[in-house]
């Protein structure tokens, strides 16, 4: 049963809901939010970068309201519900006495502000982490089919929100290893897997492209203590702003007396340790840690109720942090209170500039899924992200968006052009140039396949290259140039070399539709030291070399 909610908390929830609604309607979209809106234009069981929950929620909100408010409406609703369920997770007998402290504590958490209205995968992960913990709390009190079914559904919901949801499940399991012998727990796992089958089928049909990108293909940088490990520690602080010492002190002082508290502690330490280890390999983004906000809020509130001095410090520093965060929320809307450009400030400006010159003409953006999505959102016109070897694959690489701009007069926007017909400054101060193309034609879905998993390039290497043409048309080889991108061990391009290719059958002049053509190629030895991988690409009609092959390890 839901516990009675104090009036002060109801007022707080109502006020924050109104604040989030106003903020949603008056703040321009983040590039990522526009990208997820683009997801929502074609609902599916999966997308290149993330599971589909963010698309589903964005679609639902956009069906209710237009514009930015529609994109973010479900985020505002779920944030308010999240506060209700957080309150239900607290069983302390004094909790109603300190309702105001609870409100201050929640509002002082940095990312709870952001995910109170922004429509991002982490927004929905936060909500379902809270519900999962509430379901788990009931489950450990009473093992029933209904409780285990609910637990399984919420495990699936977390995984549909973001892949990090699996860490929540694992660390809660570590806190209660007896679950391994619990038939109701296994029933929960079965329910979660059954619910997750559609996404697994989507992954299988797309060659597990999402996992491949996140686990191996994502570019990295050399280890840097300041950017990686110190940056990770600063992110842990930034999650809670001025109250961070008090929050982590409460974690250290918390004594585990029952299974639910143990789950909260294990979940928090699990994330902290996991991403601390990860920080020695790559830069850890602050949002990857967002799931610990929920257990730490519960731990902190339970601790402050029993410790008056801690309670006073939380209240005072919390109010100061709230003032800072509210100031930053004003900055997100106007951009005028701080001289720092941000992507929520000037997108409408550059979008309007382009549309004024091109009308309804499609616009192709080089290496920017965010700009392509923002342009489509604010204009309703066709756009496309043309990804090349210097960038990465994304949703535009696997959907049908390329078809909408083929053989049409388009405006091509790029940072690689030395001159163009138009020039403008992007939301973050980047300089772009653009030129008109009368008959745009790209073939970014051509697949370059080298069967070998690794290649030795002591001098040069002769290999067989298979090129699969998935298009429903033959492609003249005269339109294509083949190139090799050499990458360092961090999978960043260091050198590009164009090469001559010869079909095994000399009479072949075209890539036949939905067919594979075999070529003999000679890959030259790279000039750059430290080269660890190569990747094949194709330049069509003079465009920048594409991202058409997989990374092949060099021996």
Coordinates of C-alpha atoms in Angstrom, one line a residue:
X1 CA 0.0 0.0 0.0
X2 CA 1.2 3.5 -0.7
X3 CA 1.9 5.5 2.4
X4 CA 0.2 8.9 3.0
X5 CA 2.1 11.7 1.4
X6 CA 2.6 14.9 3.5
X7 CA 1.0 18.1 2.2
X8 CA 4.4 19.8 2.1
X9 CA 5.7 17.1 -0.2
X10 CA 2.7 17.3 -2.4
X11 CA 3.2 21.1 -2.7
X12 CA 6.9 20.5 -3.5
X13 CA 6.0 17.9 -6.2
X14 CA 3.5 20.3 -7.7
X15 CA 5.9 23.2 -7.8
X16 CA 8.8 21.2 -9.3
X17 CA 6.4 19.8 -11.9
X18 CA 5.4 23.3 -12.9
X19 CA 9.0 24.4 -12.9
X20 CA 10.0 21.4 -15.1
X21 CA 7.0 22.1 -17.5
X22 CA 8.0 25.7 -17.9
X23 CA 11.7 24.8 -18.4
X24 CA 10.7 22.1 -21.0
X25 CA 8.7 24.6 -23.0
X26 CA 11.2 27.4 -22.9
X27 CA 14.5 25.6 -23.4
X28 CA 15.8 24.6 -26.8
X29 CA 16.6 20.9 -27.3
X30 CA 19.9 19.4 -26.6
X31 CA 21.5 17.8 -29.7
X32 CA 21.0 14.4 -28.1
X33 CA 17.4 15.1 -27.3
X34 CA 16.8 16.0 -30.9
X35 CA 18.6 12.8 -31.9
X36 CA 16.2 10.7 -29.7
X37 CA 13.3 12.6 -31.1
X38 CA 14.6 11.4 -34.5
X39 CA 14.6 7.9 -33.1
X40 CA 10.9 8.4 -32.2
X41 CA 9.9 9.2 -35.8
X42 CA 10.3 5.5 -36.5
X43 CA 9.5 3.4 -33.5
X44 CA 11.5 0.2 -33.2
X45 CA 12.8 -2.3 -30.6
X46 CA 16.3 -0.9 -30.7
X47 CA 18.5 1.9 -32.0
X48 CA 22.1 2.2 -32.8
X49 CA 23.3 3.9 -29.6
X50 CA 20.6 2.9 -27.0
X51 CA 17.7 0.7 -26.2
X52 CA 14.3 2.1 -27.2
X53 CA 12.7 3.4 -24.0
X54 CA 13.8 7.0 -24.7
X55 CA 12.2 6.9 -28.2
X56 CA 9.0 5.4 -26.9
X57 CA 8.7 8.1 -24.2
X58 CA 9.5 10.9 -26.6
X59 CA 7.0 9.6 -29.1
X60 CA 4.3 9.4 -26.4
X61 CA 5.0 12.9 -25.2
X62 CA 5.1 14.4 -28.7
X63 CA 1.7 12.8 -29.4
X64 CA 0.3 14.9 -26.5
X65 CA 2.1 18.2 -27.0
X66 CA 4.1 19.8 -29.9
X67 CA 7.6 21.1 -29.8
X68 CA 10.1 20.9 -26.9
X69 CA 7.4 20.4 -24.3
X70 CA 6.1 17.3 -26.1
X71 CA 9.6 15.8 -26.3
X72 CA 10.1 16.3 -22.5
X73 CA 6.6 15.9 -21.2
X74 CA 7.0 12.3 -20.0
X75 CA 10.2 13.3 -18.3
X76 CA 8.3 15.8 -16.2
X77 CA 5.6 13.3 -15.3
X78 CA 8.0 10.5 -14.3
X79 CA 10.2 12.9 -12.2
X80 CA 7.2 13.8 -10.1
X81 CA 6.2 10.1 -9.8
X82 CA 9.8 9.3 -8.9
X83 CA 9.6 11.6 -5.9
X84 CA 6.4 9.8 -4.7
X85 CA 8.1 6.4 -5.0
X86 CA 11.3 7.6 -3.3
X87 CA 9.2 8.6 -0.4
X88 CA 7.6 5.2 -0.3
X89 CA 11.1 3.6 0.0
X90 CA 11.7 5.3 3.3
X91 CA 10.5 3.6 6.4
X92 CA 12.0 5.8 9.1
X93 CA 9.5 6.7 11.8
X94 CA 10.6 10.3 11.8
X95 CA 10.4 10.9 8.1
X96 CA 7.3 13.1 8.1
X97 CA 9.0 15.4 10.6
X98 CA 11.8 16.0 8.1
X99 CA 9.8 16.2 4.9
X100 CA 11.2 19.7 4.2
X101 CA 14.8 18.3 4.5
X102 CA 13.8 15.5 2.1
X103 CA 12.7 18.2 -0.4
X104 CA 15.9 20.2 0.0
X105 CA 18.0 17.1 -0.3
X106 CA 16.3 16.0 -3.6
X107 CA 16.4 19.4 -5.1
X108 CA 20.1 19.8 -4.3
X109 CA 21.1 16.8 -6.4
X110 CA 22.6 18.2 -9.7
X111 CA 21.4 15.5 -12.1
X112 CA 18.0 15.3 -10.5
X113 CA 17.5 18.8 -11.9
X114 CA 18.6 17.8 -15.4
X115 CA 16.7 14.6 -15.5
X116 CA 13.6 16.3 -14.1
X117 CA 12.8 17.6 -17.6
X118 CA 15.4 16.5 -20.2
X119 CA 14.4 13.6 -22.3
X120 CA 17.5 11.3 -22.2
X121 CA 18.0 7.6 -21.5
X122 CA 19.2 8.4 -18.0
X123 CA 15.9 10.1 -17.2
X124 CA 14.0 6.9 -17.6
X125 CA 16.7 4.7 -16.1
X126 CA 16.5 6.8 -12.9
X127 CA 12.7 6.3 -12.7
X128 CA 12.9 2.6 -13.2
X129 CA 15.8 2.2 -10.7
X130 CA 13.5 3.7 -8.1
X131 CA 10.6 1.4 -9.0
X132 CA 13.0 -1.6 -9.2
X133 CA 14.3 -0.9 -5.7
X134 CA 10.7 -0.5 -4.4
X135 CA 9.7 -3.8 -6.0
X136 CA 12.8 -5.5 -4.6
X137 CA 12.0 -4.2 -1.1
X138 CA 8.6 -5.9 -1.3
X139 CA 10.1 -9.0 -2.9
X140 CA 12.6 -9.6 0.0
X141 CA 9.7 -9.2 2.5
X142 CA 7.4 -11.6 0.7
X143 CA 8.3 -13.9 -2.2
X144 CA 5.2 -14.2 -4.3
X145 CA 4.6 -14.7 -8.0
X146 CA 3.1 -11.2 -8.3
X147 CA 6.1 -9.6 -6.6
X148 CA 8.6 -11.6 -8.7
X149 CA 6.7 -10.8 -11.9
X150 CA 6.8 -7.1 -11.1
X151 CA 10.5 -7.3 -10.3
X152 CA 11.1 -9.0 -13.6
X153 CA 9.2 -6.4 -15.6
X154 CA 11.2 -3.6 -13.9
X155 CA 14.5 -5.3 -14.6
X156 CA 13.5 -5.3 -18.3
X157 CA 12.3 -1.7 -18.1
X158 CA 15.8 -0.6 -16.7
X159 CA 17.5 -2.5 -19.5
X160 CA 15.1 -1.0 -22.1
X161 CA 16.1 2.4 -20.7
X162 CA 19.9 2.0 -20.8
X163 CA 22.3 -0.9 -20.9
X164 CA 23.7 0.3 -17.5
X165 CA 20.6 -1.2 -16.0
X166 CA 22.4 -4.5 -16.0
X167 CA 24.9 -3.2 -13.4
X168 CA 22.0 -2.3 -11.1
X169 CA 20.7 -5.9 -11.3
X170 CA 24.2 -7.4 -10.8
X171 CA 25.1 -5.3 -7.8
X172 CA 21.8 -5.9 -6.1
X173 CA 22.3 -9.6 -6.7
X174 CA 25.8 -9.4 -5.1
X175 CA 24.1 -8.0 -2.0
X176 CA 21.9 -11.0 -1.6
X177 CA 23.6 -14.1 -3.1
X178 CA 20.9 -16.3 -1.6
X179 CA 18.7 -15.2 -4.5
X180 CA 20.7 -17.7 -6.6
X181 CA 18.8 -20.5 -4.8
X182 CA 15.4 -18.7 -4.9
X183 CA 12.9 -20.0 -7.4
X184 CA 11.0 -16.7 -7.4
X185 CA 14.1 -14.8 -8.2
X186 CA 14.7 -17.0 -11.2
X187 CA 11.1 -16.5 -12.2
X188 CA 11.9 -12.7 -12.2
X189 CA 14.9 -13.3 -14.4
X190 CA 12.8 -15.4 -16.8
X191 CA 10.2 -12.6 -17.0
X192 CA 12.9 -10.0 -17.7
X193 CA 14.5 -12.1 -20.4
X194 CA 11.1 -12.8 -22.1
X195 CA 10.3 -9.1 -22.1
X196 CA 13.8 -8.3 -23.5
X197 CA 13.6 -10.8 -26.3
X198 CA 12.3 -8.3 -28.9
X199 CA 15.3 -6.1 -28.3
X200 CA 17.6 -9.1 -28.5
X201 CA 16.1 -10.1 -31.8
X202 CA 16.6 -6.5 -33.0
X203 CA 20.3 -6.7 -31.9
X204 CA 20.7 -10.0 -33.7
X205 CA 19.2 -8.7 -36.9
X206 CA 21.6 -5.7 -36.8
X207 CA 24.7 -7.8 -36.0
X208 CA 24.8 -6.6 -32.4
X209 CA 26.0 -3.3 -33.7
X210 CA 25.2 -1.4 -30.5
X211 CA 27.3 -3.7 -28.3
X212 CA 30.1 -3.7 -30.9
X213 CA 30.2 0.1 -30.8
X214 CA 30.0 0.5 -27.0
X215 CA 32.4 -2.4 -26.1
X216 CA 35.0 -2.3 -28.9
X217 CA 34.6 0.2 -31.7
X218 CA 34.2 3.4 -29.7
X219 CA 37.2 5.7 -30.1
X220 CA 39.3 6.3 -27.0
X221 CA 42.3 8.4 -25.9
X222 CA 45.6 7.7 -24.2
X223 CA 45.3 7.5 -20.4
X224 CA 45.5 10.9 -18.8
X225 CA 45.1 11.0 -15.0
X226 CA 43.6 14.5 -15.0
X227 CA 41.0 13.8 -17.7
X228 CA 40.3 10.2 -16.8
X229 CA 40.7 9.3 -13.1
X230 CA 40.6 12.8 -11.6
X231 CA 37.8 13.7 -13.9
X232 CA 35.9 10.7 -12.7
X233 CA 36.3 11.8 -9.0
X234 CA 35.2 15.3 -9.9
X235 CA 32.1 13.8 -11.6
X236 CA 31.3 11.9 -8.3
X237 CA 31.4 15.3 -6.6
X238 CA 29.4 17.1 -9.2
X239 CA 26.6 14.6 -8.9
X240 CA 25.7 16.2 -5.5
X241 CA 27.4 19.6 -5.7
X242 CA 28.1 21.3 -2.4
X243 CA 26.5 18.5 -0.4
X244 CA 28.8 15.8 -1.8
X245 CA 31.0 15.4 1.3
X246 CA 27.9 14.9 3.5
X247 CA 26.4 12.4 1.1
X248 CA 29.5 10.2 0.9
X249 CA 30.1 10.6 4.6
X250 CA 26.6 9.2 5.2
X251 CA 27.5 6.2 2.9
X252 CA 30.6 5.5 4.9
X253 CA 28.8 5.7 8.2
X254 CA 25.8 3.6 7.2
X255 CA 25.6 0.3 9.1
X256 CA 24.0 -2.6 7.2
X257 CA 21.2 -4.0 9.4
X258 CA 18.9 -5.5 6.8
X259 CA 18.9 -6.7 3.2
X260 CA 17.4 -3.6 1.7
X261 CA 20.1 -1.3 3.1
X262 CA 22.7 -3.8 2.0
X263 CA 21.3 -3.6 -1.5
X264 CA 21.6 0.2 -1.5
X265 CA 25.2 0.1 -0.2
X266 CA 26.3 -2.6 -2.6
X267 CA 24.6 -0.8 -5.5
X268 CA 26.4 2.4 -4.7
X269 CA 29.9 0.9 -4.0
X270 CA 29.5 -1.3 -7.0
X271 CA 29.0 1.6 -9.4
X272 CA 31.8 3.6 -7.8
X273 CA 34.3 0.8 -7.9
X274 CA 33.3 -0.4 -11.4
X275 CA 33.7 3.1 -13.0
X276 CA 36.8 3.9 -11.0
X277 CA 38.4 0.9 -12.6
X278 CA 37.0 2.0 -15.9
X279 CA 38.6 5.4 -15.5
X280 CA 42.0 3.9 -16.1
X281 CA 40.8 2.9 -19.5
X282 CA 38.6 5.7 -20.7
X283 CA 36.9 8.9 -19.7
X284 CA 33.9 8.2 -17.5
X285 CA 30.9 10.5 -18.3
X286 CA 28.9 11.9 -15.3
X287 CA 25.6 10.5 -16.5
X288 CA 27.0 6.9 -16.4
X289 CA 26.9 7.3 -12.6
X290 CA 23.4 8.6 -12.3
X291 CA 21.9 5.4 -11.0
X292 CA 23.7 5.9 -7.6
X293 CA 21.7 9.1 -7.0
X294 CA 18.7 7.0 -5.9
X295 CA 20.4 4.8 -3.3
X296 CA 22.5 7.7 -2.0
X297 CA 19.5 9.9 -1.6
X298 CA 17.9 7.2 0.5
X299 CA 21.0 6.6 2.5
X300 CA 21.6 10.3 3.1
X301 CA 18.1 11.0 4.2
X302 CA 18.0 8.1 6.6
X303 CA 21.3 9.3 8.1
X304 CA 20.4 12.9 8.5
X305 CA 17.2 12.1 10.4
X306 CA 19.3 10.5 13.2
X307 CA 22.2 13.1 13.2
X308 CA 21.2 16.7 14.0
X309 CA 24.5 18.3 13.0
X310 CA 24.6 16.4 9.7
X311 CA 21.0 17.5 9.2
X312 CA 21.8 21.2 9.6
X313 CA 24.7 21.0 7.2
X314 CA 22.6 19.2 4.6
X315 CA 19.9 21.8 4.9
X316 CA 22.2 24.8 4.6
X317 CA 24.5 23.6 1.9
X318 CA 21.5 22.1 0.1
X319 CA 19.8 25.5 -0.1
X320 CA 23.0 27.0 -1.4
X321 CA 23.3 24.3 -4.0
X322 CA 19.7 24.8 -5.1
X323 CA 20.3 28.5 -5.6
X324 CA 23.3 27.7 -7.9
X325 CA 21.3 25.1 -9.8
X326 CA 18.3 27.4 -10.3
X327 CA 20.7 30.0 -11.7
X328 CA 22.1 27.5 -14.1
X329 CA 18.6 26.5 -15.2
X330 CA 17.9 30.2 -16.1
X331 CA 21.2 30.2 -18.0
X332 CA 20.0 27.1 -20.0
X333 CA 17.0 29.0 -21.2
X334 CA 18.5 32.5 -21.9
X335 CA 22.3 32.0 -22.3
X336 CA 22.6 35.6 -21.2
X337 CA 23.4 35.3 -17.5
X338 CA 26.8 33.6 -18.3
X339 CA 29.1 34.3 -21.2
X340 CA 29.4 30.6 -22.0
X341 CA 27.7 29.3 -25.2
X342 CA 25.8 26.1 -24.9
X343 CA 23.8 23.9 -27.3
X344 CA 20.4 25.0 -25.8
X345 CA 21.0 28.6 -26.8
X346 CA 21.6 29.1 -30.5
X347 CA 20.3 26.2 -32.5
X348 CA 17.1 28.0 -33.6
X349 CA 19.3 30.8 -34.8
X350 CA 21.5 28.8 -37.2
X351 CA 18.6 26.6 -38.2
X352 CA 16.6 29.7 -39.2
X353 CA 19.6 31.0 -41.1
X354 CA 19.8 27.9 -43.2
X355 CA 16.1 27.5 -43.8
X356 CA 15.8 31.2 -44.9
X357 CA 18.3 30.3 -47.7
X358 CA 17.1 26.9 -48.7
X359 CA 13.4 26.7 -48.0
X360 CA 12.2 23.1 -48.0
X361 CA 15.4 21.8 -49.6
X362 CA 16.9 18.8 -47.8
X363 CA 20.1 19.5 -45.8
X364 CA 23.0 17.0 -45.5
X365 CA 25.3 17.5 -42.5
X366 CA 28.7 16.0 -42.5
X367 CA 29.5 14.1 -39.3
X368 CA 26.7 15.4 -37.1
X369 CA 23.7 13.3 -36.2
X370 CA 22.9 16.1 -33.6
X371 CA 22.8 18.9 -36.1
X372 CA 20.8 16.8 -38.6
X373 CA 18.2 15.9 -36.0
X374 CA 18.0 19.5 -34.7
X375 CA 17.4 20.8 -38.2
X376 CA 14.7 18.3 -38.9
X377 CA 13.0 19.0 -35.5
X378 CA 12.8 22.8 -35.9
X379 CA 12.0 22.9 -39.6
X380 CA 10.1 19.7 -40.3
X381 CA 12.3 19.3 -43.4
X382 CA 14.4 16.3 -44.5
X383 CA 18.0 16.1 -43.2
X384 CA 20.7 13.5 -43.2
X385 CA 24.0 12.9 -41.4
X386 CA 26.7 11.8 -43.8
X387 CA 29.2 10.0 -41.6
X388 CA 32.8 9.6 -42.8
X389 CA 35.8 7.8 -41.6
X390 CA 36.8 10.6 -39.2
X391 CA 33.5 10.2 -37.3
X392 CA 31.5 7.2 -36.2
X393 CA 28.4 5.2 -37.2
X394 CA 25.1 6.1 -35.7
X395 CA 21.3 5.7 -36.3
X396 CA 21.6 7.5 -39.7
X397 CA 24.0 4.7 -40.8
X398 CA 21.5 1.9 -40.4
X399 CA 18.1 3.4 -41.2
X400 CA 16.5 4.6 -44.4
X401 CA 17.3 8.3 -44.1
X402 CA 19.8 8.2 -46.9
X403 CA 17.0 7.4 -49.4
X404 CA 15.2 10.6 -48.7
X405 CA 18.0 12.8 -50.0
X406 CA 19.3 10.7 -52.9
X407 CA 19.4 12.4 -56.3
X408 CA 17.9 15.6 -54.9
X409 CA 19.2 19.2 -54.8
X410 CA 20.6 19.6 -51.3
X411 CA 22.7 21.8 -49.2
X412 CA 25.8 20.1 -47.9
X413 CA 27.1 21.4 -44.6
X414 CA 30.6 20.5 -43.4
X415 CA 33.6 21.7 -41.4
X416 CA 35.8 20.2 -44.1
X417 CA 35.0 22.7 -46.8
X418 CA 37.5 25.5 -47.5
X419 CA 34.8 27.6 -49.2
X420 CA 31.1 27.4 -49.8
X421 CA 27.9 29.1 -50.7
X422 CA 26.9 29.7 -47.1
X423 CA 28.8 30.1 -43.9
X424 CA 27.5 30.2 -40.3
X425 CA 28.4 29.6 -36.6
X426 CA 27.0 26.6 -34.8
X427 CA 25.5 26.4 -31.3
X428 CA 28.9 25.8 -29.7
X429 CA 30.8 28.4 -31.7
X430 CA 31.9 26.0 -34.5
X431 CA 32.4 27.4 -38.0
X432 CA 30.5 25.7 -40.8
X433 CA 30.5 26.1 -44.5
X434 CA 27.9 24.8 -46.9
X435 CA 27.5 24.3 -50.6
X436 CA 24.7 23.4 -52.9
X437 CA 24.7 20.0 -54.7
X438 CA 22.3 19.6 -57.6
X439 CA 22.2 15.8 -57.7
X440 CA 23.4 14.4 -54.4
X441 CA 24.3 10.7 -54.4
X442 CA 25.9 8.8 -51.6
X443 CA 26.5 5.1 -51.0
X444 CA 27.4 4.9 -47.3
X445 CA 25.8 1.5 -46.8
X446 CA 28.3 -0.2 -49.1
X447 CA 30.1 -2.8 -47.0
X448 CA 33.8 -3.5 -47.4
X449 CA 34.7 -6.9 -46.0
X450 CA 38.2 -8.2 -45.4
X451 CA 37.8 -11.9 -44.2
X452 CA 41.0 -11.8 -42.2
X453 CA 40.7 -10.9 -38.5
X454 CA 44.3 -9.5 -38.6
X455 CA 46.8 -8.5 -41.3
X456 CA 50.6 -8.3 -41.3
X457 CA 51.9 -5.1 -42.9
X458 CA 55.7 -5.5 -42.6
X459 CA 55.9 -4.1 -46.1
X460 CA 52.5 -4.2 -47.8
X461 CA 49.8 -6.8 -48.0
X462 CA 47.8 -8.3 -50.9
X463 CA 44.3 -9.3 -49.7
X464 CA 40.9 -10.0 -51.2
X465 CA 38.3 -7.3 -50.5
X466 CA 34.6 -8.2 -50.7
X467 CA 32.3 -5.3 -51.4
X468 CA 28.6 -5.9 -50.8
X469 CA 26.1 -3.6 -52.5
X470 CA 22.8 -3.6 -50.5
X471 CA 21.2 -1.0 -52.8
X472 CA 18.5 -1.9 -55.3
X473 CA 20.6 -0.4 -58.1
X474 CA 23.9 -1.2 -59.8
X475 CA 26.7 1.2 -59.0
X476 CA 29.2 2.3 -61.5
X477 CA 32.8 1.7 -60.3
X478 CA 33.9 5.0 -61.9
X479 CA 31.9 6.8 -59.2
X480 CA 33.9 5.2 -56.4
X481 CA 37.4 5.6 -54.9
X482 CA 38.7 3.1 -52.3
X483 CA 40.8 4.1 -49.4
X484 CA 42.3 2.8 -46.2
X485 CA 42.1 4.5 -42.9
X486 CA 44.9 3.6 -40.5
X487 CA 44.1 3.9 -36.8
X488 CA 46.1 3.9 -33.6
X489 CA 45.4 1.6 -30.7
X490 CA 42.8 4.0 -29.4
X491 CA 40.9 3.6 -32.7
X492 CA 41.5 7.2 -33.9
X493 CA 42.4 7.8 -37.5
X494 CA 46.0 8.8 -38.0
X495 CA 46.4 8.4 -41.7
X496 CA 44.3 7.9 -44.9
X497 CA 45.6 6.4 -48.1
X498 CA 43.7 5.9 -51.3
X499 CA 44.4 2.7 -53.2
X500 CA 43.8 1.2 -56.6
X501 CA 41.4 -1.8 -56.7
X502 CA 41.0 -4.4 -59.4
X503 CA 38.0 -6.7 -59.7
X504 CA 38.9 -10.3 -59.7
X505 CA 36.9 -10.4 -62.9
X506 CA 38.3 -7.7 -65.2
X507 CA 35.1 -7.4 -67.1
X508 CA 33.2 -6.1 -64.0
X509 CA 32.4 -2.4 -64.3
X510 CA 29.6 -2.2 -61.7
X511 CA 28.7 -3.3 -58.3
X512 CA 25.6 -5.3 -58.9
X513 CA 22.6 -4.7 -56.7
X514 CA 22.3 -6.8 -53.6
X515 CA 25.4 -8.7 -54.7
X516 CA 29.0 -9.1 -53.6
X517 CA 32.0 -8.1 -55.8
X518 CA 35.5 -9.4 -55.2
X519 CA 38.6 -7.2 -55.6
X520 CA 42.3 -7.7 -55.3
X521 CA 43.9 -4.9 -53.3
X522 CA 47.4 -4.1 -52.2
X523 CA 47.4 -2.3 -48.8
X524 CA 50.5 -0.2 -48.4
X525 CA 52.5 -0.1 -45.2
X526 CA 51.4 2.9 -43.0
X527 CA 53.8 5.8 -42.6
X528 CA 52.6 6.6 -39.1
X529 CA 54.2 4.8 -36.2
X530 CA 51.9 3.2 -33.7
X531 CA 49.3 2.1 -36.2
X532 CA 47.2 -0.7 -34.8
X533 CA 44.2 -1.1 -37.1
X534 CA 43.0 -0.4 -40.6
X535 CA 39.5 0.2 -41.9
X536 CA 38.4 0.2 -45.5
X537 CA 36.3 3.1 -46.9
X538 CA 34.7 4.3 -50.1
X539 CA 34.6 7.8 -51.4
X540 CA 31.7 8.3 -53.8
X541 CA 31.4 11.2 -56.2
X542 CA 34.3 13.0 -54.5
X543 CA 32.8 13.0 -51.0
X544 CA 35.1 12.5 -48.0
X545 CA 36.1 8.8 -47.4
X546 CA 33.3 6.9 -45.8
X547 CA 33.1 4.5 -42.9
X548 CA 32.4 1.3 -44.8
X549 CA 34.4 -1.5 -43.1
X550 CA 35.2 -2.9 -39.7
X551 CA 38.5 -2.3 -37.8
X552 CA 41.1 -4.9 -38.8
X553 CA 43.9 -5.5 -36.4
X554 CA 47.5 -5.1 -37.7
X555 CA 50.2 -7.5 -36.7

